[in-house]
């Protein structure tokens, strides 16, 4: 069964450093997403991506964030200069035919 | 505004019992899908069940079923014959079928199944 994959599973970085989180969505899906979950809180939408461009972004997704689909399979989230409050679980997702979103296993980002 | 409210932060039942998790939502849109996701300690988000808003019939998936009341904007999840493996956070969510189709999540209910 096809699945969304994410790497790395855990990333530790120092405040101010750049991080790139990587995702491989399900191959025939067209919409891709990044969500964030701060520990103990709900899952929050960051950005959606369709046809090689951002279709919607949340207030959280400020100038420090960017997304890219550099080739036909990878989908990346870059945080340019990490802050302590960026520590969270980051989920990539892609949408199926019946609007259900399939989530990757997540990348746990720890900013120290 | 589009919001989801889960009024039960935590619930606990004995194995084999039936438990119902509550969810209400708010949207002015008419075309949407509703979902329940399970998040075990591994933090993976697992789709449990899906309901199309245009369907009156409640969705069922093995031991999981929903009670969808569109007029009341209520979407509760019933777990029958609960098992230890059902212990997890459960999130209610919906997606509007237009635009970015982003998921809007509730705060979650932490469900513990006791042996």
PDB file of N, CA and C in Angstrom, chain A residues 41-111:
ATOM      1  N   UNK A  41      -0.707  19.728  21.782  1.00  0.00           N
ATOM      2  CA  UNK A  41      -1.689  20.623  21.166  1.00  0.00           C
ATOM      3  C   UNK A  41      -2.274  19.998  19.903  1.00  0.00           C
ATOM      4  N   UNK A  42      -3.174  20.733  19.293  1.00  0.00           N
ATOM      5  CA  UNK A  42      -3.823  20.192  18.101  1.00  0.00           C
ATOM      6  C   UNK A  42      -2.928  20.347  16.876  1.00  0.00           C
ATOM      7  N   UNK A  43      -3.307  19.659  15.827  1.00  0.00           N
ATOM      8  CA  UNK A  43      -2.583  19.736  14.566  1.00  0.00           C
ATOM      9  C   UNK A  43      -3.014  21.013  13.837  1.00  0.00           C
ATOM     10  N   UNK A  44      -2.028  21.788  13.379  1.00  0.00           N
ATOM     11  CA  UNK A  44      -2.321  23.076  12.733  1.00  0.00           C
ATOM     12  C   UNK A  44      -1.832  23.063  11.290  1.00  0.00           C
ATOM     13  N   UNK A  45      -2.641  23.585  10.413  1.00  0.00           N
ATOM     14  CA  UNK A  45      -2.302  23.709   9.002  1.00  0.00           C
ATOM     15  C   UNK A  45      -1.218  24.768   8.815  1.00  0.00           C
ATOM     16  N   UNK A  46      -0.226  24.436   8.009  1.00  0.00           N
ATOM     17  CA  UNK A  46       0.805  25.411   7.657  1.00  0.00           C
ATOM     18  C   UNK A  46       0.625  25.904   6.223  1.00  0.00           C
ATOM     19  N   UNK A  47       0.608  24.947   5.285  1.00  0.00           N
ATOM     20  CA  UNK A  47       0.628  25.339   3.874  1.00  0.00           C
ATOM     21  C   UNK A  47       0.103  24.200   3.013  1.00  0.00           C
ATOM     22  N   UNK A  48      -0.522  24.580   1.905  1.00  0.00           N
ATOM     23  CA  UNK A  48      -0.922  23.598   0.897  1.00  0.00           C
ATOM     24  C   UNK A  48      -0.239  23.948  -0.418  1.00  0.00           C
ATOM     25  N   UNK A  49      -0.013  22.929  -1.223  1.00  0.00           N
ATOM     26  CA  UNK A  49       0.794  23.083  -2.438  1.00  0.00           C
ATOM     27  C   UNK A  49       0.133  22.299  -3.536  1.00  0.00           C
ATOM     28  N   UNK A  50      -0.116  22.977  -4.660  1.00  0.00           N
ATOM     29  CA  UNK A  50      -0.781  22.330  -5.793  1.00  0.00           C
ATOM     30  C   UNK A  50      -0.220  22.893  -7.070  1.00  0.00           C
ATOM     31  N   UNK A  51       0.047  22.029  -8.012  1.00  0.00           N
ATOM     32  CA  UNK A  51       0.514  22.461  -9.328  1.00  0.00           C
ATOM     33  C   UNK A  51       1.769  23.327  -9.208  1.00  0.00           C
ATOM     34  N   UNK A  52       2.652  22.892  -8.342  1.00  0.00           N
ATOM     35  CA  UNK A  52       3.949  23.531  -8.155  1.00  0.00           C
ATOM     36  C   UNK A  52       3.890  24.944  -7.595  1.00  0.00           C
ATOM     37  N   UNK A  53       2.821  25.240  -6.883  1.00  0.00           N
ATOM     38  CA  UNK A  53       2.807  26.530  -6.196  1.00  0.00           C
ATOM     39  C   UNK A  53       1.951  26.440  -4.936  1.00  0.00           C
ATOM     40  N   UNK A  54       2.166  27.390  -4.035  1.00  0.00           N
ATOM     41  CA  UNK A  54       1.396  27.437  -2.804  1.00  0.00           C
ATOM     42  C   UNK A  54      -0.038  27.823  -3.130  1.00  0.00           C
ATOM     43  N   UNK A  55      -1.007  27.041  -2.652  1.00  0.00           N
ATOM     44  CA  UNK A  55      -2.407  27.385  -2.873  1.00  0.00           C
ATOM     45  C   UNK A  55      -3.005  28.113  -1.668  1.00  0.00           C
ATOM     46  N   UNK A  56      -2.490  27.816  -0.490  1.00  0.00           N
ATOM     47  CA  UNK A  56      -2.930  28.541   0.706  1.00  0.00           C
ATOM     48  C   UNK A  56      -1.875  28.381   1.787  1.00  0.00           C
ATOM     49  N   UNK A  57      -1.724  29.410   2.608  1.00  0.00           N
ATOM     50  CA  UNK A  57      -0.821  29.308   3.742  1.00  0.00           C
ATOM     51  C   UNK A  57      -1.470  29.949   4.960  1.00  0.00           C
ATOM     52  N   UNK A  58      -1.067  29.488   6.129  1.00  0.00           N
ATOM     53  CA  UNK A  58      -1.638  30.014   7.368  1.00  0.00           C
ATOM     54  C   UNK A  58      -0.797  31.177   7.875  1.00  0.00           C
ATOM     55  N   UNK A  59      -1.279  31.787   8.950  1.00  0.00           N
ATOM     56  CA  UNK A  59      -0.536  32.898   9.568  1.00  0.00           C
ATOM     57  C   UNK A  59       0.800  32.420  10.131  1.00  0.00           C
ATOM     58  N   UNK A  60       0.868  31.144  10.491  1.00  0.00           N
ATOM     59  CA  UNK A  60       2.118  30.599  11.034  1.00  0.00           C
ATOM     60  C   UNK A  60       3.196  30.606   9.965  1.00  0.00           C
ATOM     61  N   UNK A  61       2.812  30.400   8.742  1.00  0.00           N
ATOM     62  CA  UNK A  61       3.750  30.238   7.621  1.00  0.00           C
ATOM     63  C   UNK A  61       4.238  31.612   7.186  1.00  0.00           C
ATOM     64  N   UNK A  62       5.199  32.147   7.966  1.00  0.00           N
ATOM     65  CA  UNK A  62       5.716  33.486   7.650  1.00  0.00           C
ATOM     66  C   UNK A  62       6.934  33.377   6.738  1.00  0.00           C
ATOM     67  N   UNK A  63       7.657  34.470   6.604  1.00  0.00           N
ATOM     68  CA  UNK A  63       8.774  34.534   5.652  1.00  0.00           C
ATOM     69  C   UNK A  63       9.912  33.580   5.991  1.00  0.00           C
ATOM     70  N   UNK A  64       9.904  33.035   7.198  1.00  0.00           N
ATOM     71  CA  UNK A  64      10.956  32.082   7.578  1.00  0.00           C
ATOM     72  C   UNK A  64      10.729  30.705   6.961  1.00  0.00           C
ATOM     73  N   UNK A  65       9.517  30.479   6.485  1.00  0.00           N
ATOM     74  CA  UNK A  65       9.163  29.176   5.943  1.00  0.00           C
ATOM     75  C   UNK A  65       9.115  29.228   4.416  1.00  0.00           C
ATOM     76  N   UNK A  66       9.467  28.125   3.790  1.00  0.00           N
ATOM     77  CA  UNK A  66       9.271  27.994   2.348  1.00  0.00           C
ATOM     78  C   UNK A  66       9.069  26.517   2.027  1.00  0.00           C
ATOM     79  N   UNK A  67       8.400  26.274   0.908  1.00  0.00           N
ATOM     80  CA  UNK A  67       8.204  24.902   0.449  1.00  0.00           C
ATOM     81  C   UNK A  67       8.645  24.816  -0.999  1.00  0.00           C
ATOM     82  N   UNK A  68       8.991  23.588  -1.358  1.00  0.00           N
ATOM     83  CA  UNK A  68       9.503  23.373  -2.696  1.00  0.00           C
ATOM     84  C   UNK A  68       9.211  21.943  -3.106  1.00  0.00           C
ATOM     85  N   UNK A  69       9.013  21.756  -4.410  1.00  0.00           N
ATOM     86  CA  UNK A  69       8.948  20.400  -4.942  1.00  0.00           C
ATOM     87  C   UNK A  69      10.039  20.326  -6.008  1.00  0.00           C
ATOM     88  N   UNK A  70      11.253  20.043  -5.577  1.00  0.00           N
ATOM     89  CA  UNK A  70      12.414  20.159  -6.476  1.00  0.00           C
ATOM     90  C   UNK A  70      12.421  19.158  -7.624  1.00  0.00           C
ATOM     91  N   UNK A  71      11.731  18.036  -7.440  1.00  0.00           N
ATOM     92  CA  UNK A  71      11.652  17.041  -8.510  1.00  0.00           C
ATOM     93  C   UNK A  71      10.259  16.438  -8.478  1.00  0.00           C
ATOM     94  N   UNK A  72      10.059  15.352  -9.189  1.00  0.00           N
ATOM     95  CA  UNK A  72       8.706  14.791  -9.275  1.00  0.00           C
ATOM     96  C   UNK A  72       8.238  14.052  -8.049  1.00  0.00           C
ATOM     97  N   UNK A  73       9.131  13.862  -7.044  1.00  0.00           N
ATOM     98  CA  UNK A  73       8.711  13.049  -5.916  1.00  0.00           C
ATOM     99  C   UNK A  73       8.860  13.763  -4.571  1.00  0.00           C
ATOM    100  N   UNK A  74       9.935  14.520  -4.378  1.00  0.00           N
ATOM    101  CA  UNK A  74      10.162  15.119  -3.065  1.00  0.00           C
ATOM    102  C   UNK A  74       9.371  16.406  -2.860  1.00  0.00           C
ATOM    103  N   UNK A  75       9.023  16.654  -1.608  1.00  0.00           N
ATOM    104  CA  UNK A  75       8.315  17.875  -1.210  1.00  0.00           C
ATOM    105  C   UNK A  75       8.974  18.327   0.077  1.00  0.00           C
ATOM    106  N   UNK A  76       9.546  19.521   0.088  1.00  0.00           N
ATOM    107  CA  UNK A  76      10.344  19.940   1.240  1.00  0.00           C
ATOM    108  C   UNK A  76       9.766  21.162   1.925  1.00  0.00           C
ATOM    109  N   UNK A  77      10.027  21.228   3.217  1.00  0.00           N
ATOM    110  CA  UNK A  77       9.699  22.398   4.025  1.00  0.00           C
ATOM    111  C   UNK A  77      11.003  22.930   4.592  1.00  0.00           C
ATOM    112  N   UNK A  78      11.298  24.193   4.325  1.00  0.00           N
ATOM    113  CA  UNK A  78      12.515  24.805   4.840  1.00  0.00           C
ATOM    114  C   UNK A  78      12.136  25.866   5.863  1.00  0.00           C
ATOM    115  N   UNK A  79      12.852  25.813   6.977  1.00  0.00           N
ATOM    116  CA  UNK A  79      12.739  26.887   7.967  1.00  0.00           C
ATOM    117  C   UNK A  79      14.071  27.590   7.963  1.00  0.00           C
ATOM    118  N   UNK A  80      14.066  28.857   7.607  1.00  0.00           N
ATOM    119  CA  UNK A  80      15.315  29.562   7.312  1.00  0.00           C
ATOM    120  C   UNK A  80      16.155  29.806   8.562  1.00  0.00           C
ATOM    121  N   UNK A  81      15.537  30.284   9.610  1.00  0.00           N
ATOM    122  CA  UNK A  81      16.252  30.626  10.844  1.00  0.00           C
ATOM    123  C   UNK A  81      15.383  30.172  12.007  1.00  0.00           C
ATOM    124  N   UNK A  82      15.668  28.993  12.518  1.00  0.00           N
ATOM    125  CA  UNK A  82      14.768  28.382  13.488  1.00  0.00           C
ATOM    126  C   UNK A  82      14.734  29.137  14.811  1.00  0.00           C
ATOM    127  N   UNK A  83      13.540  29.107  15.430  1.00  0.00           N
ATOM    128  CA  UNK A  83      13.345  29.705  16.751  1.00  0.00           C
ATOM    129  C   UNK A  83      12.954  28.569  17.707  1.00  0.00           C
ATOM    130  N   UNK A  84      13.064  28.840  19.002  1.00  0.00           N
ATOM    131  CA  UNK A  84      12.693  27.830  19.986  1.00  0.00           C
ATOM    132  C   UNK A  84      11.254  27.363  19.793  1.00  0.00           C
ATOM    133  N   UNK A  85      10.384  28.315  19.449  1.00  0.00           N
ATOM    134  CA  UNK A  85       8.962  27.976  19.304  1.00  0.00           C
ATOM    135  C   UNK A  85       8.645  27.179  18.043  1.00  0.00           C
ATOM    136  N   UNK A  86       9.641  26.939  17.204  1.00  0.00           N
ATOM    137  CA  UNK A  86       9.445  26.063  16.041  1.00  0.00           C
ATOM    138  C   UNK A  86       9.536  24.593  16.422  1.00  0.00           C
ATOM    139  N   UNK A  87       9.936  24.319  17.650  1.00  0.00           N
ATOM    140  CA  UNK A  87       9.995  22.929  18.104  1.00  0.00           C
ATOM    141  C   UNK A  87       8.602  22.320  18.069  1.00  0.00           C
ATOM    142  N   UNK A  88       8.462  21.240  17.324  1.00  0.00           N
ATOM    143  CA  UNK A  88       7.144  20.634  17.102  1.00  0.00           C
ATOM    144  C   UNK A  88       7.328  19.375  16.271  1.00  0.00           C
ATOM    145  N   UNK A  89       6.217  18.684  16.083  1.00  0.00           N
ATOM    146  CA  UNK A  89       6.162  17.592  15.126  1.00  0.00           C
ATOM    147  C   UNK A  89       5.637  18.184  13.827  1.00  0.00           C
ATOM    148  N   UNK A  90       6.307  17.898  12.727  1.00  0.00           N
ATOM    149  CA  UNK A  90       5.889  18.400  11.420  1.00  0.00           C
ATOM    150  C   UNK A  90       5.429  17.218  10.578  1.00  0.00           C
ATOM    151  N   UNK A  91       4.187  17.324  10.108  1.00  0.00           N
ATOM    152  CA  UNK A  91       3.607  16.263   9.300  1.00  0.00           C
ATOM    153  C   UNK A  91       3.432  16.731   7.862  1.00  0.00           C
ATOM    154  N   UNK A  92       3.792  15.860   6.961  1.00  0.00           N
ATOM    155  CA  UNK A  92       3.485  16.038   5.553  1.00  0.00           C
ATOM    156  C   UNK A  92       2.255  15.188   5.252  1.00  0.00           C
ATOM    157  N   UNK A  93       1.420  15.650   4.330  1.00  0.00           N
ATOM    158  CA  UNK A  93       0.240  14.874   3.954  1.00  0.00           C
ATOM    159  C   UNK A  93      -0.052  15.085   2.480  1.00  0.00           C
ATOM    160  N   UNK A  94      -0.740  14.119   1.886  1.00  0.00           N
ATOM    161  CA  UNK A  94      -1.236  14.300   0.524  1.00  0.00           C
ATOM    162  C   UNK A  94      -2.664  13.779   0.487  1.00  0.00           C
ATOM    163  N   UNK A  95      -3.415  14.270  -0.445  1.00  0.00           N
ATOM    164  CA  UNK A  95      -4.862  14.036  -0.428  1.00  0.00           C
ATOM    165  C   UNK A  95      -5.263  13.014  -1.473  1.00  0.00           C
ATOM    166  N   UNK A  96      -6.154  12.100  -1.077  1.00  0.00           N
ATOM    167  CA  UNK A  96      -6.629  11.057  -1.968  1.00  0.00           C
ATOM    168  C   UNK A  96      -7.909  11.467  -2.681  1.00  0.00           C
ATOM    169  N   UNK A  97      -8.490  10.518  -3.379  1.00  0.00           N
ATOM    170  CA  UNK A  97      -9.649  10.810  -4.228  1.00  0.00           C
ATOM    171  C   UNK A  97     -10.895  11.180  -3.442  1.00  0.00           C
ATOM    172  N   UNK A  98     -10.996  10.697  -2.214  1.00  0.00           N
ATOM    173  CA  UNK A  98     -12.178  10.964  -1.408  1.00  0.00           C
ATOM    174  C   UNK A  98     -11.861  11.989  -0.322  1.00  0.00           C
ATOM    175  N   UNK A  99     -10.928  12.851  -0.623  1.00  0.00           N
ATOM    176  CA  UNK A  99     -10.558  14.001   0.224  1.00  0.00           C
ATOM    177  C   UNK A  99      -9.916  13.604   1.543  1.00  0.00           C
ATOM    178  N   UNK A 100      -9.654  12.311   1.739  1.00  0.00           N
ATOM    179  CA  UNK A 100      -8.953  11.928   2.958  1.00  0.00           C
ATOM    180  C   UNK A 100      -7.479  12.258   2.783  1.00  0.00           C
ATOM    181  N   UNK A 101      -6.864  12.747   3.856  1.00  0.00           N
ATOM    182  CA  UNK A 101      -5.449  13.083   3.792  1.00  0.00           C
ATOM    183  C   UNK A 101      -4.641  11.988   4.467  1.00  0.00           C
ATOM    184  N   UNK A 102      -3.626  11.559   3.733  1.00  0.00           N
ATOM    185  CA  UNK A 102      -2.729  10.533   4.231  1.00  0.00           C
ATOM    186  C   UNK A 102      -1.495  11.226   4.787  1.00  0.00           C
ATOM    187  N   UNK A 103      -1.211  10.933   6.034  1.00  0.00           N
ATOM    188  CA  UNK A 103      -0.118  11.594   6.720  1.00  0.00           C
ATOM    189  C   UNK A 103       1.139  10.732   6.726  1.00  0.00           C
ATOM    190  N   UNK A 104       2.274  11.400   6.650  1.00  0.00           N
ATOM    191  CA  UNK A 104       3.533  10.731   6.900  1.00  0.00           C
ATOM    192  C   UNK A 104       3.720  10.530   8.395  1.00  0.00           C
ATOM    193  N   UNK A 105       4.793   9.841   8.772  1.00  0.00           N
ATOM    194  CA  UNK A 105       5.029   9.543  10.186  1.00  0.00           C
ATOM    195  C   UNK A 105       5.485  10.739  11.001  1.00  0.00           C
ATOM    196  N   UNK A 106       5.815  11.834  10.323  1.00  0.00           N
ATOM    197  CA  UNK A 106       6.211  13.051  11.027  1.00  0.00           C
ATOM    198  C   UNK A 106       7.705  13.181  11.218  1.00  0.00           C
ATOM    199  N   UNK A 107       8.140  14.435  11.327  1.00  0.00           N
ATOM    200  CA  UNK A 107       9.516  14.748  11.737  1.00  0.00           C
ATOM    201  C   UNK A 107       9.421  15.556  13.016  1.00  0.00           C
ATOM    202  N   UNK A 108      10.090  15.027  14.029  1.00  0.00           N
ATOM    203  CA  UNK A 108      10.118  15.751  15.305  1.00  0.00           C
ATOM    204  C   UNK A 108      11.290  16.718  15.264  1.00  0.00           C
ATOM    205  N   UNK A 109      10.974  18.017  15.295  1.00  0.00           N
ATOM    206  CA  UNK A 109      12.011  19.048  15.256  1.00  0.00           C
ATOM    207  C   UNK A 109      12.214  19.603  16.659  1.00  0.00           C
ATOM    208  N   UNK A 110      13.454  19.558  17.115  1.00  0.00           N
ATOM    209  CA  UNK A 110      13.809  20.122  18.414  1.00  0.00           C
ATOM    210  C   UNK A 110      14.805  21.249  18.187  1.00  0.00           C
ATOM    211  N   UNK A 111      14.439  22.449  18.611  1.00  0.00           N
ATOM    212  CA  UNK A 111      15.329  23.605  18.480  1.00  0.00           C
ATOM    213  C   UNK A 111      15.874  23.952  19.861  1.00  0.00           C
TER     214      UNK A 111
END
